[in-house]
Short mmCIF file of C-alpha atoms and ligand atoms in Angstrom, two decimals:
data_model
loop_
_atom_site.label_atom_id
_atom_site.label_comp_id
_atom_site.label_asym_id
_atom_site.label_seq_id
_atom_site.Cartn_x
_atom_site.Cartn_y
_atom_site.Cartn_z
CA MET T 10 21.83 -1.03 -48.86
CA ASN T 11 20.60 2.47 -48.21
CA GLN T 12 21.43 3.38 -44.69
CA SER T 13 17.80 4.46 -43.85
CA THR T 14 16.27 1.14 -45.09
CA ASP T 15 18.96 -1.32 -43.37
CA PRO T 16 16.70 -3.14 -40.86
CA GLN T 17 19.79 -3.62 -38.55
CA LYS T 18 20.53 0.21 -38.55
CA THR T 19 17.05 1.31 -38.16
CA GLY T 20 16.64 -0.89 -35.24
CA MET T 21 13.63 -2.77 -37.07
CA ALA T 22 15.36 -5.98 -37.48
CA ALA T 23 12.57 -8.58 -38.48
CA ALA T 24 14.32 -11.76 -36.75
CA PRO T 25 14.57 -11.60 -32.91
CA LEU T 26 18.22 -11.40 -31.69
CA PRO T 27 19.34 -14.75 -30.18
CA THR T 28 19.86 -13.00 -26.75
CA ALA T 29 16.22 -11.21 -26.76
CA ARG T 30 14.69 -13.78 -24.59
CA ALA T 31 17.60 -13.60 -22.08
CA ILE T 32 17.39 -9.96 -22.20
CA LEU T 33 13.61 -9.84 -21.48
CA ASP T 34 13.87 -12.28 -18.78
CA ARG T 35 16.67 -9.92 -16.98
CA MET T 36 14.41 -7.10 -17.53
CA ALA T 37 11.39 -8.97 -16.02
CA ALA T 38 13.46 -9.69 -13.02
CA ARG T 39 14.05 -6.11 -11.91
CA LEU T 40 12.40 -5.18 -8.80
CA SER T 41 12.06 -1.89 -6.77
CA CYS T 42 14.64 -1.54 -4.05
CA ARG T 43 14.14 0.36 -0.77
CA ASP T 44 17.17 -0.66 0.99
CA PHE T 45 20.57 0.52 -0.55
CA ASP T 46 23.92 0.22 1.05
CA GLY T 47 24.85 3.97 0.80
CA SER T 48 27.61 3.40 -1.60
CA PRO T 49 28.25 6.29 -4.43
CA ILE T 50 27.93 5.61 -8.17
CA PRO T 51 30.51 6.85 -10.67
CA ARG T 52 28.88 9.94 -12.49
CA ASP T 53 30.24 8.35 -16.02
CA GLU T 54 28.25 5.31 -15.17
CA LEU T 55 25.10 7.35 -14.33
CA LEU T 56 25.51 9.65 -17.29
CA ALA T 57 25.78 6.39 -19.61
CA MET T 58 22.32 5.30 -18.11
CA LEU T 59 20.93 8.86 -18.64
CA ALA T 60 22.20 8.56 -22.43
CA ASP T 61 20.19 5.18 -22.66
CA ALA T 62 17.11 6.89 -21.08
CA THR T 63 17.23 9.42 -23.70
CA GLU T 64 16.50 6.90 -26.30
CA ALA T 65 13.03 6.76 -25.26
CA PRO T 66 10.16 7.98 -27.37
CA SER T 67 8.75 11.49 -26.79
CA SER T 68 5.73 13.30 -28.12
CA CYS T 69 6.88 14.80 -31.42
CA ASN T 70 10.44 14.08 -30.41
CA GLN T 71 10.21 17.29 -28.52
CA GLN T 72 12.34 15.61 -25.48
CA HIS T 73 10.81 18.05 -22.97
CA TRP T 74 12.51 16.20 -20.17
CA HIS T 75 15.17 17.29 -17.80
CA PHE T 76 16.78 15.00 -15.18
CA VAL T 77 18.18 16.81 -12.24
CA VAL T 78 20.69 14.43 -10.62
CA VAL T 79 21.21 14.54 -6.76
CA ASP T 80 24.18 12.66 -5.73
CA ASP T 81 25.75 14.79 -2.85
CA PRO T 82 25.00 13.19 0.49
CA ALA T 83 23.64 16.35 2.16
CA GLN T 84 21.33 17.09 -0.84
CA LEU T 85 20.19 13.50 -0.67
CA ALA T 86 19.35 13.85 3.04
CA ARG T 87 17.30 17.12 2.38
CA ALA T 88 15.43 15.00 -0.36
CA ALA T 89 14.55 12.50 1.90
CA ASP T 90 13.53 14.75 4.59
CA LEU T 91 11.05 16.46 2.06
CA ALA T 92 9.95 13.21 0.92
CA GLY T 93 8.90 11.95 4.36
CA GLY T 94 7.65 8.42 3.33
CA ASN T 95 10.74 7.31 1.16
CA PRO T 96 13.50 6.97 3.63
CA HIS T 97 15.70 5.18 0.83
CA PHE T 98 16.33 8.56 -0.57
CA ARG T 99 19.16 9.04 2.07
CA SER T 100 20.89 5.76 1.42
CA CYS T 101 20.63 5.65 -2.49
CA ALA T 102 23.69 6.62 -4.56
CA ALA T 103 21.81 9.16 -6.74
CA LEU T 104 18.25 10.51 -7.15
CA VAL T 105 17.24 11.36 -10.57
CA TYR T 106 14.37 14.02 -10.50
CA LEU T 107 12.15 13.49 -13.72
CA CYS T 108 11.35 17.06 -14.72
CA PHE T 109 9.68 18.52 -17.94
CA GLN T 110 9.10 21.67 -19.56
CA LYS T 111 5.52 23.20 -19.54
CA GLY T 112 4.01 25.44 -22.04
CA TRP T 113 4.14 23.19 -25.05
CA THR T 114 2.06 20.11 -25.01
CA HIS T 115 -0.47 17.74 -26.95
CA ASP T 116 -3.25 16.65 -24.87
CA ASN T 117 -3.60 13.47 -22.86
CA PHE T 118 -0.43 14.45 -20.79
CA SER T 119 1.98 13.74 -23.61
CA VAL T 120 5.04 15.39 -22.11
CA VAL T 121 4.46 13.64 -19.12
CA GLN T 122 4.04 10.25 -20.97
CA GLY T 123 7.58 11.23 -22.65
CA VAL T 124 9.26 11.70 -19.25
CA ALA T 125 7.81 8.48 -18.10
CA ALA T 126 8.98 6.51 -21.07
CA ALA T 127 12.57 7.75 -20.28
CA GLY T 128 12.07 7.07 -16.64
CA TYR T 129 11.45 3.52 -17.07
CA HIS T 130 14.20 3.37 -19.79
CA LEU T 131 16.54 4.66 -17.15
CA MET T 132 15.54 1.92 -14.59
CA LEU T 133 16.17 -0.80 -17.15
CA SER T 134 19.56 0.57 -18.13
CA ALA T 135 20.38 0.54 -14.47
CA HIS T 136 19.05 -2.68 -13.93
CA LEU T 137 21.08 -4.31 -16.95
CA ARG T 138 24.16 -2.71 -15.87
CA GLY T 139 23.72 -4.26 -12.47
CA TRP T 140 22.47 -1.47 -10.33
CA GLN T 141 19.35 -1.30 -8.46
CA SER T 142 16.74 1.34 -8.57
CA ILE T 143 13.25 2.49 -7.51
CA TRP T 144 10.78 5.01 -9.08
CA ASN T 145 9.15 7.51 -6.56
CA ALA T 146 6.34 9.62 -7.22
CA GLY T 147 6.40 10.59 -3.14
CA THR T 148 9.00 13.41 -3.40
CA GLY T 149 7.21 15.65 -1.16
CA ASP T 150 5.58 18.98 -1.23
CA PRO T 151 6.03 20.16 -4.74
CA ASP T 152 6.85 23.87 -3.92
CA LYS T 153 9.60 22.68 -1.39
CA VAL T 154 10.94 20.14 -4.25
CA ARG T 155 10.94 23.36 -6.57
CA ALA T 156 13.03 25.26 -4.05
CA LEU T 157 15.36 22.31 -3.41
CA LEU T 158 16.28 21.86 -7.02
CA ASP T 159 15.99 25.61 -8.05
CA LEU T 160 13.43 24.54 -10.71
CA PRO T 161 12.12 27.42 -12.83
CA PRO T 162 8.52 27.90 -12.65
CA THR T 163 8.00 26.69 -16.37
CA PHE T 164 9.36 23.46 -15.34
CA ASP T 165 7.44 20.66 -13.32
CA ASN T 166 8.75 17.61 -11.34
CA GLN T 167 6.74 14.27 -11.37
CA GLY T 168 8.87 12.05 -9.39
CA ALA T 169 12.44 10.72 -9.01
CA ILE T 170 14.33 7.47 -9.61
CA ALA T 171 16.62 6.40 -6.82
CA ILE T 172 19.59 4.30 -8.00
CA GLY T 173 22.35 2.59 -5.87
CA ARG T 174 23.47 -0.92 -4.70
CA ALA T 175 21.05 -2.97 -2.56
CA ARG T 176 22.18 -3.98 0.90
CA PRO T 177 22.96 -7.76 0.61
CA ASP T 178 19.92 -8.83 2.78
CA ALA T 179 17.74 -6.28 0.86
CA PRO T 180 14.16 -8.14 0.10
CA GLY T 181 14.24 -9.74 -3.33
CA ARG T 182 10.47 -10.04 -3.51
CA LYS T 183 8.82 -8.59 -6.60
CA PRO T 184 5.34 -7.98 -6.14
CA PRO T 185 3.11 -10.05 -8.20
CA ARG T 186 1.43 -9.05 -11.35
CA ARG T 187 -2.24 -9.26 -12.25
CA PRO T 188 -3.01 -12.09 -14.73
CA LEU T 189 -2.78 -10.86 -18.37
CA SER T 190 -6.35 -11.93 -18.96
CA SER T 191 -7.62 -9.39 -16.46
CA VAL T 192 -5.88 -6.54 -17.85
CA VAL T 193 -5.88 -7.23 -21.80
CA SER T 194 -8.78 -7.39 -24.06
CA PHE T 195 -8.99 -7.02 -27.76
CA GLN T 196 -11.04 -4.61 -29.87
CA THR T 197 -13.01 -3.40 -26.95
CA PHE T 198 -13.01 -3.23 -23.21
CA ALA T 199 -13.63 -6.31 -21.12
CA ARG T 200 -12.54 -7.10 -17.50
CA PRO T 201 -13.46 -9.43 -14.76
CA ALA T 202 -16.03 -7.81 -12.58
CA GLU T 203 -13.93 -8.08 -9.22
CA THR T 204 -11.41 -5.74 -10.99
CA VAL T 205 -13.83 -2.94 -11.76
CA TYR T 206 -14.13 -1.07 -8.60
CA PRO T 207 -17.37 0.93 -7.31
CA ALA T 208 -17.57 4.54 -7.54
CA ARG T 209 -20.49 6.97 -6.73
CA PRO T 210 -22.83 7.15 -9.57
CA ALA T 211 -22.26 10.04 -11.75
CA ALA T 212 -22.73 10.91 -15.53
CA ALA T 213 -19.02 11.06 -16.17
CA TYR T 214 -15.71 10.72 -14.35
CA PRO T 215 -13.22 13.34 -15.44
CA TYR T 216 -9.71 12.75 -14.34
CA HIS T 217 -8.89 16.20 -13.61
CA ALA T 218 -11.79 16.39 -11.09
CA MET T 219 -9.91 13.65 -8.86
CA SER T 220 -6.94 14.06 -6.76
CA ARG T 221 -5.71 12.32 -3.63
CA ALA T 222 -7.14 14.77 -1.37
CA SER T 223 -10.48 15.41 -3.22
CA ASN T 224 -12.24 12.64 -5.24
CA PRO T 225 -16.04 13.08 -5.41
CA PHE T 226 -16.24 9.77 -7.04
CA ALA T 227 -14.53 7.57 -4.41
CA GLU T 228 -16.82 5.06 -2.66
CA TRP T 229 -15.72 4.46 0.91
CA ASP T 230 -18.72 2.42 2.06
CA PRO T 231 -17.34 -1.12 1.78
CA THR T 232 -20.67 -2.51 1.94
CA ARG T 233 -21.18 -1.25 -1.53
CA TRP T 234 -18.46 -3.31 -2.69
CA THR T 235 -18.46 -6.92 -3.16
CA PRO T 236 -15.91 -9.09 -1.37
CA ALA T 237 -14.44 -9.99 -4.29
CA GLN T 238 -13.90 -6.49 -5.40
CA LEU T 239 -12.49 -5.75 -1.70
CA ALA T 240 -10.26 -8.53 -2.12
CA ASP T 241 -8.81 -7.80 -5.50
CA TYR T 242 -8.30 -4.13 -4.51
CA ARG T 243 -6.12 -4.85 -1.59
CA ALA T 244 -4.20 -7.53 -3.22
CA TRP T 245 -2.29 -5.89 -5.61
CA SER T 246 -1.64 -2.41 -4.45
CA VAL T 247 -1.62 -2.24 -0.75
CA TRP T 248 1.33 -4.39 0.13
CA ALA T 249 3.19 -3.02 -2.88
CA LYS T 250 6.24 -2.05 -0.95
CA SER T 251 9.28 -4.03 0.02
CA PRO T 252 8.45 -6.32 3.21
CA LEU T 253 11.08 -4.38 5.47
CA ALA T 254 10.48 -4.24 9.14
CA GLY T 255 8.26 -1.38 10.13
CA VAL T 256 6.72 -0.90 6.66
CA TYR T 257 3.26 0.19 6.73
CA THR T 258 3.17 1.44 10.41
CA SER T 259 0.57 3.92 10.71
CA ARG T 260 1.23 7.40 12.35
CA ARG T 261 -2.31 7.53 13.39
CA GLN T 262 -2.19 4.25 15.30
CA GLY T 263 0.79 5.03 17.75
CA GLU T 264 0.83 2.60 20.46
CA ALA T 265 -2.82 1.79 20.16
CA THR T 266 -2.21 -1.65 18.95
CA GLU T 267 -0.61 -2.54 22.16
CA ARG T 268 -3.67 -1.00 24.29
CA GLU T 269 -6.16 -2.96 21.98
CA LEU T 270 -4.28 -6.20 22.83
CA ASP T 271 -4.20 -5.39 26.50
CA LEU T 272 -7.84 -6.69 26.45
CA ILE T 273 -6.89 -10.27 25.73
CA ARG T 274 -7.55 -12.44 28.65
CA PRO T 275 -5.09 -15.11 29.72
CA LEU T 276 -5.42 -18.12 27.26
CA PRO T 277 -5.56 -21.79 27.81
CA PRO T 278 -2.63 -24.07 26.84
CA ALA T 279 -1.98 -24.40 23.24
CA ALA T 280 -4.45 -21.86 22.36
CA GLN T 281 -5.73 -21.52 19.02
CA VAL T 282 -5.65 -17.81 17.76
CA ALA T 283 -6.76 -16.11 14.28
CA GLU T 284 -6.19 -12.53 13.29
CA ILE T 285 -8.48 -11.21 10.45
CA LEU T 286 -7.30 -8.70 7.88
CA PRO T 287 -3.84 -7.78 9.79
CA TRP T 288 -2.67 -4.72 8.00
CA GLY T 289 0.10 -6.41 5.97
CA GLY T 290 1.30 -7.96 9.05
CA THR T 291 1.81 -4.70 11.01
CA SER T 292 -0.70 -5.74 13.79
CA THR T 293 0.50 -9.29 13.57
CA VAL T 294 4.01 -8.41 14.73
CA THR T 295 2.61 -7.08 18.01
CA LEU T 296 0.22 -9.88 18.44
CA ALA T 297 2.86 -12.35 17.60
CA GLN T 298 5.06 -10.72 20.27
CA ARG T 299 2.44 -11.01 22.97
CA LEU T 300 1.03 -14.49 22.55
CA PRO T 301 2.06 -17.32 24.84
CA GLY T 302 4.74 -19.50 23.14
CA ASP T 303 2.47 -22.42 22.84
CA ALA T 304 -0.38 -20.65 21.30
CA ARG T 305 -0.80 -21.12 17.42
CA LEU T 306 -1.50 -17.93 15.40
CA THR T 307 -3.16 -17.98 12.09
CA VAL T 308 -3.37 -14.92 9.80
CA VAL T 309 -6.50 -14.69 7.79
CA GLU T 310 -6.51 -12.71 4.62
CA ALA T 311 -8.77 -12.18 1.45
CA HIS T 312 -6.10 -12.91 -1.12
CA ARG T 313 -2.94 -14.86 -1.33
CA ASN T 314 -0.90 -12.02 -2.31
CA ASN T 315 -1.37 -10.38 1.04
CA LEU T 316 -0.33 -13.53 2.96
CA ASP T 317 2.87 -13.94 0.76
CA PHE T 318 3.75 -10.35 1.82
CA ILE T 319 3.26 -11.06 5.49
CA ALA T 320 5.08 -14.42 5.46
CA ASP T 321 7.92 -12.40 4.10
CA ARG T 322 7.84 -9.61 6.34
CA LEU T 323 7.54 -11.58 9.75
CA PRO T 324 10.97 -12.86 9.94
CA ARG T 325 12.44 -9.38 9.19
CA GLU T 326 10.41 -8.32 12.13
CA GLY T 327 12.10 -10.90 14.29
CA ILE T 328 9.14 -13.00 14.71
CA ALA T 329 10.65 -16.72 14.97
CA ARG T 330 7.35 -18.34 15.99
CA PRO T 331 5.32 -20.33 13.37
CA VAL T 332 2.59 -18.37 11.93
CA ASP T 333 0.00 -20.04 9.73
CA MET T 334 -1.60 -18.27 6.79
CA ALA T 335 -5.05 -19.06 5.74
CA LEU T 336 -7.42 -17.49 3.09
CA MET T 337 -11.17 -16.50 3.94
CA ALA T 338 -13.98 -16.73 1.10
CA GLY T 339 -16.15 -13.87 1.31
CA ALA T 340 -16.92 -13.60 5.00
CA ARG T 341 -16.49 -17.44 5.33
CA LEU T 342 -13.62 -18.05 7.82
CA PRO T 343 -11.43 -21.18 7.27
CA PHE T 344 -11.94 -22.88 10.57
CA ALA T 345 -14.36 -25.68 12.00
CA ASP T 346 -17.07 -24.52 14.34
CA GLY T 347 -15.94 -23.91 17.83
CA ALA T 348 -12.10 -24.34 16.90
CA LEU T 349 -10.63 -21.17 18.18
CA ASP T 350 -9.90 -19.63 21.57
CA LEU T 351 -9.14 -16.07 20.59
CA VAL T 352 -10.07 -14.12 17.16
CA VAL T 353 -8.47 -10.48 16.90
CA ILE T 354 -10.17 -7.96 14.50
CA PRO T 355 -7.70 -5.11 14.36
CA GLN T 356 -9.70 -2.23 12.88
CA SER T 357 -10.84 -4.42 9.98
CA LEU T 358 -14.49 -4.69 10.58
CA GLU T 359 -15.06 -1.17 9.09
CA HIS T 360 -13.38 -2.62 5.99
CA MET T 361 -15.69 -5.45 5.26
CA ALA T 362 -18.57 -5.82 2.72
CA ASP T 363 -20.66 -7.58 5.25
CA PRO T 364 -19.62 -6.82 8.80
CA ALA T 365 -22.66 -8.85 10.31
CA ALA T 366 -21.62 -12.11 8.47
CA MET T 367 -18.23 -11.66 9.61
CA LEU T 368 -19.46 -11.36 13.30
CA ALA T 369 -21.72 -14.19 12.80
CA GLU T 370 -18.67 -16.25 11.41
CA VAL T 371 -16.50 -15.37 14.44
CA ARG T 372 -19.25 -16.63 16.81
CA ARG T 373 -19.30 -19.92 14.65
CA VAL T 374 -15.43 -20.64 15.02
CA LEU T 375 -15.01 -19.60 18.64
CA LYS T 376 -15.18 -21.99 21.36
CA PRO T 377 -17.89 -21.26 23.91
CA ALA T 378 -15.28 -19.71 26.34
CA GLY T 379 -13.41 -18.19 23.38
CA GLN T 380 -12.91 -14.44 23.20
CA MET T 381 -12.99 -11.97 20.58
CA VAL T 382 -10.87 -8.81 20.72
CA LEU T 383 -12.05 -6.28 18.51
CA SER T 384 -11.07 -2.72 17.86
CA LEU T 385 -12.65 -0.28 15.43
CA ARG T 386 -12.50 3.47 14.25
CA ASN T 387 -15.19 5.40 16.10
CA ARG T 388 -17.35 7.71 13.87
CA ALA T 389 -18.73 9.38 16.84
CA SER T 390 -15.07 10.61 17.88
CA ARG T 391 -13.48 13.78 16.93
CA TYR T 392 -11.30 11.66 14.63
CA GLY T 393 -14.82 10.29 13.10
CA ALA T 394 -15.71 14.03 12.33
CA GLU T 395 -12.39 14.66 10.96
CA TRP T 396 -12.63 11.72 8.76
CA ALA T 397 -16.08 12.87 7.60
CA ARG T 398 -14.82 16.39 6.85
CA GLY T 399 -11.56 15.67 5.47
CA GLU T 400 -10.17 12.06 4.65
CA SER T 401 -13.41 10.62 3.29
CA ARG T 402 -13.54 13.26 0.72
CA GLY T 403 -10.25 12.14 -0.81
CA GLN T 404 -9.39 8.75 -2.78
CA VAL T 405 -10.04 5.52 -1.24
CA PRO T 406 -6.85 4.24 0.70
CA LEU T 407 -4.82 1.47 -0.59
CA GLN T 408 -5.98 -0.82 2.03
CA GLY T 409 -9.42 -0.41 0.88
CA PRO T 410 -12.51 1.63 1.54
CA PHE T 411 -13.74 2.02 5.21
CA THR T 412 -16.17 3.80 7.04
CA PRO T 413 -15.84 4.37 10.83
CA LEU T 414 -18.82 3.10 12.77
CA ARG T 415 -20.89 4.69 15.51
CA PRO T 416 -21.10 3.04 18.91
CA LYS T 417 -24.75 2.41 18.21
CA ALA T 418 -24.02 0.53 14.79
CA LEU T 419 -21.58 -1.61 16.59
CA ALA T 420 -23.90 -2.40 19.44
CA ALA T 421 -26.61 -3.40 16.78
CA LEU T 422 -23.84 -5.72 15.02
CA LEU T 423 -22.89 -7.38 18.22
CA GLN T 424 -26.45 -7.85 19.63
CA ASP T 425 -27.69 -11.46 19.97
CA ARG T 426 -24.15 -12.76 18.98
CA PHE T 427 -21.70 -11.45 21.65
CA VAL T 428 -21.65 -10.37 25.27
CA VAL T 429 -19.11 -7.40 25.61
CA GLU T 430 -17.12 -8.07 28.65
CA ASP T 431 -14.94 -5.09 28.52
CA LEU T 432 -14.82 -1.90 26.31
CA HIS T 433 -12.00 0.67 26.22
CA GLY T 434 -12.05 4.00 24.43
CA ILE T 435 -8.40 4.65 22.86
CA GLY T 436 -6.97 8.23 21.71
CA LEU T 437 -8.74 11.28 20.67
CA SER T 438 -7.68 12.52 17.12
CA ALA T 439 -5.55 10.99 14.48
CA GLY T 440 -2.36 11.99 15.93
CA GLY T 441 -1.33 8.84 17.20
CA ASP T 442 -2.22 9.20 21.00
CA ALA T 443 -3.27 5.92 22.76
CA GLU T 444 -4.46 7.30 25.89
CA VAL T 445 -7.21 4.63 27.49
CA LEU T 446 -10.50 5.06 28.71
CA THR T 447 -11.64 2.08 30.70
CA ALA T 448 -14.96 3.27 32.08
CA GLY T 449 -17.74 5.88 31.71
CA PRO T 450 -19.58 7.44 28.71
CA LEU T 451 -16.81 9.32 27.41
CA ARG T 452 -14.99 6.16 26.15
CA PHE T 453 -17.71 6.33 23.48
CA ARG T 454 -16.11 9.49 22.15
CA ARG T 455 -12.80 8.15 21.65
CA ARG T 456 -10.77 7.75 18.40
CA LEU T 457 -10.93 3.84 18.82
CA LEU T 458 -13.51 1.34 20.34
CA ALA T 459 -11.74 -1.61 21.52
CA LEU T 460 -13.69 -4.43 23.21
CA ARG T 461 -13.36 -8.00 24.38
CA ALA T 462 -16.55 -10.16 23.87
CA ARG T 463 -17.62 -13.69 24.19
CA PRO T 464 -20.21 -15.67 22.17
CA VAL T 465 -23.57 -15.72 23.41
C1 LIG M 505 4.85 6.21 -10.92
C2 LIG M 505 5.37 5.34 -9.92
C3 LIG M 505 5.35 6.05 -8.58
C4 LIG M 505 5.94 5.17 -7.53
N1 LIG M 505 6.20 5.79 -6.25
C5 LIG M 505 6.63 5.11 -5.26
C6 LIG M 505 7.07 5.75 -4.08
O1 LIG M 505 6.89 7.10 -3.81
N2 LIG M 505 7.58 5.05 -3.00
C7 LIG M 505 7.82 3.72 -3.23
O2 LIG M 505 8.13 2.98 -2.16
N3 LIG M 505 7.62 3.02 -4.26
C8 LIG M 505 6.84 3.73 -5.51
N4 LIG M 505 6.83 3.02 -6.62
C9 LIG M 505 7.12 1.79 -6.74
C10 LIG M 505 6.06 0.78 -6.76
O3 LIG M 505 5.51 0.74 -5.51
C11 LIG M 505 6.55 -0.47 -7.49
O4 LIG M 505 7.08 -0.23 -8.78
C12 LIG M 505 5.52 -1.45 -7.48
O5 LIG M 505 4.99 -1.96 -6.50
C13 LIG M 505 5.73 -2.74 -8.28
O6 LIG M 505 7.15 -3.36 -7.91
P1 LIG M 505 8.42 -3.49 -8.69
O7 LIG M 505 8.93 -2.23 -9.05
O8 LIG M 505 9.17 -4.22 -7.56
O9 LIG M 505 8.05 -4.36 -9.79
C14 LIG M 505 6.34 3.94 -7.76
C15 LIG M 505 6.35 3.32 -9.02
C16 LIG M 505 5.95 4.11 -10.02
C17 LIG M 505 5.70 3.50 -11.51
#
């Protein structure tokens, strides 16, 4: 048989290999590692992976990719410092920067598409060879990355793949995938309504006009989203990272969670407590540490994925007490009337499609002597002005759209439902300060408004 038509040789064999299912299952078991053990990788093994990667397709077979491998510990530490948010750069064995040559391209980012194909092939090769990896777009300031790698101006970097050995107790949780039925349609576009998110009305949405820092189409007002859209948006992306201790801790927040929870009054024995939309468990950790041992805490989320993430995370944070997990449906809380002693809403009211309905629900589920501790970002603060001028012009954050509220809007929401017993103003700008004002009108200018209220 002519070599070029031999299906085995061309890689176009009709019958699946007997091991294909096993290989596909192995590939599907790949998951991102953010907890490496710091051990090195032999260069020949790395080069074998890179040789695999270059079997990927590329636009016109130009192979405009270039892989800068960083495996020197001092250079890895510099890369980690640059990236900021990806501390695993420091402990991986090697970082493979995905670069490409500019100046020749078909449209549709074809050069970038080719590098991406090679990048995923590299990850699969690493995985099948028994190594762990993670893709990272977050490499840091592009100019500084260029300087670090001595990258010529005609080349760009789009990300880096970290490869190494996972620590024995590294999280083994692979984030769930959307159901196929919601991401596949035949012939023409079709998708469930809750998976198509609101954008500001516009004649067109050119991709080039959108960036993280500037997105004129981003719809930040959660009341323009349906509860199902909000739940779906947060369910897949926001808690995508590994459920390691300390993950998703906000630089803006600083000690503010502690100061918000200072408002909790002593609880009765065996108190029933609920926390609503708790930031992937970030705020739950602080709350769970502070509650009396006999209190029962239930975390309430809008999607099962968020609860699964929190359940994985809490033991890693050293939380040994049992924490119940429950789903809300829209603004409907999963509790009987008058069941709870304390409801905590940790800066999540401003993320809700219908904050008034949520407060009505909190009132319904609280005991007459129960307490609500609510904190929220204040639009009438310096932070609120910064949000309006800066953050709100960018893309909607992964934890969902939000709009800081003014004290007047908060008062209107509470009116006829709650009596405010204590109100603190916390912090000034978004720098993480958590100084508390407990009295006086300046409270209403603070970054956060935190209050304890009881049902009317
Ligand atoms: C283009 C791209 C960029 C990514 N950037 C980062 C990153 O900067 N930091 C990080 O921790 N994870 C990053 N990830 C990893 C994703 O969070 C991860 O692939 C996703 O949550 C799915 O999880 P899995 O890889 O375990 O299946 C990136 C993944 C891709 C494909």
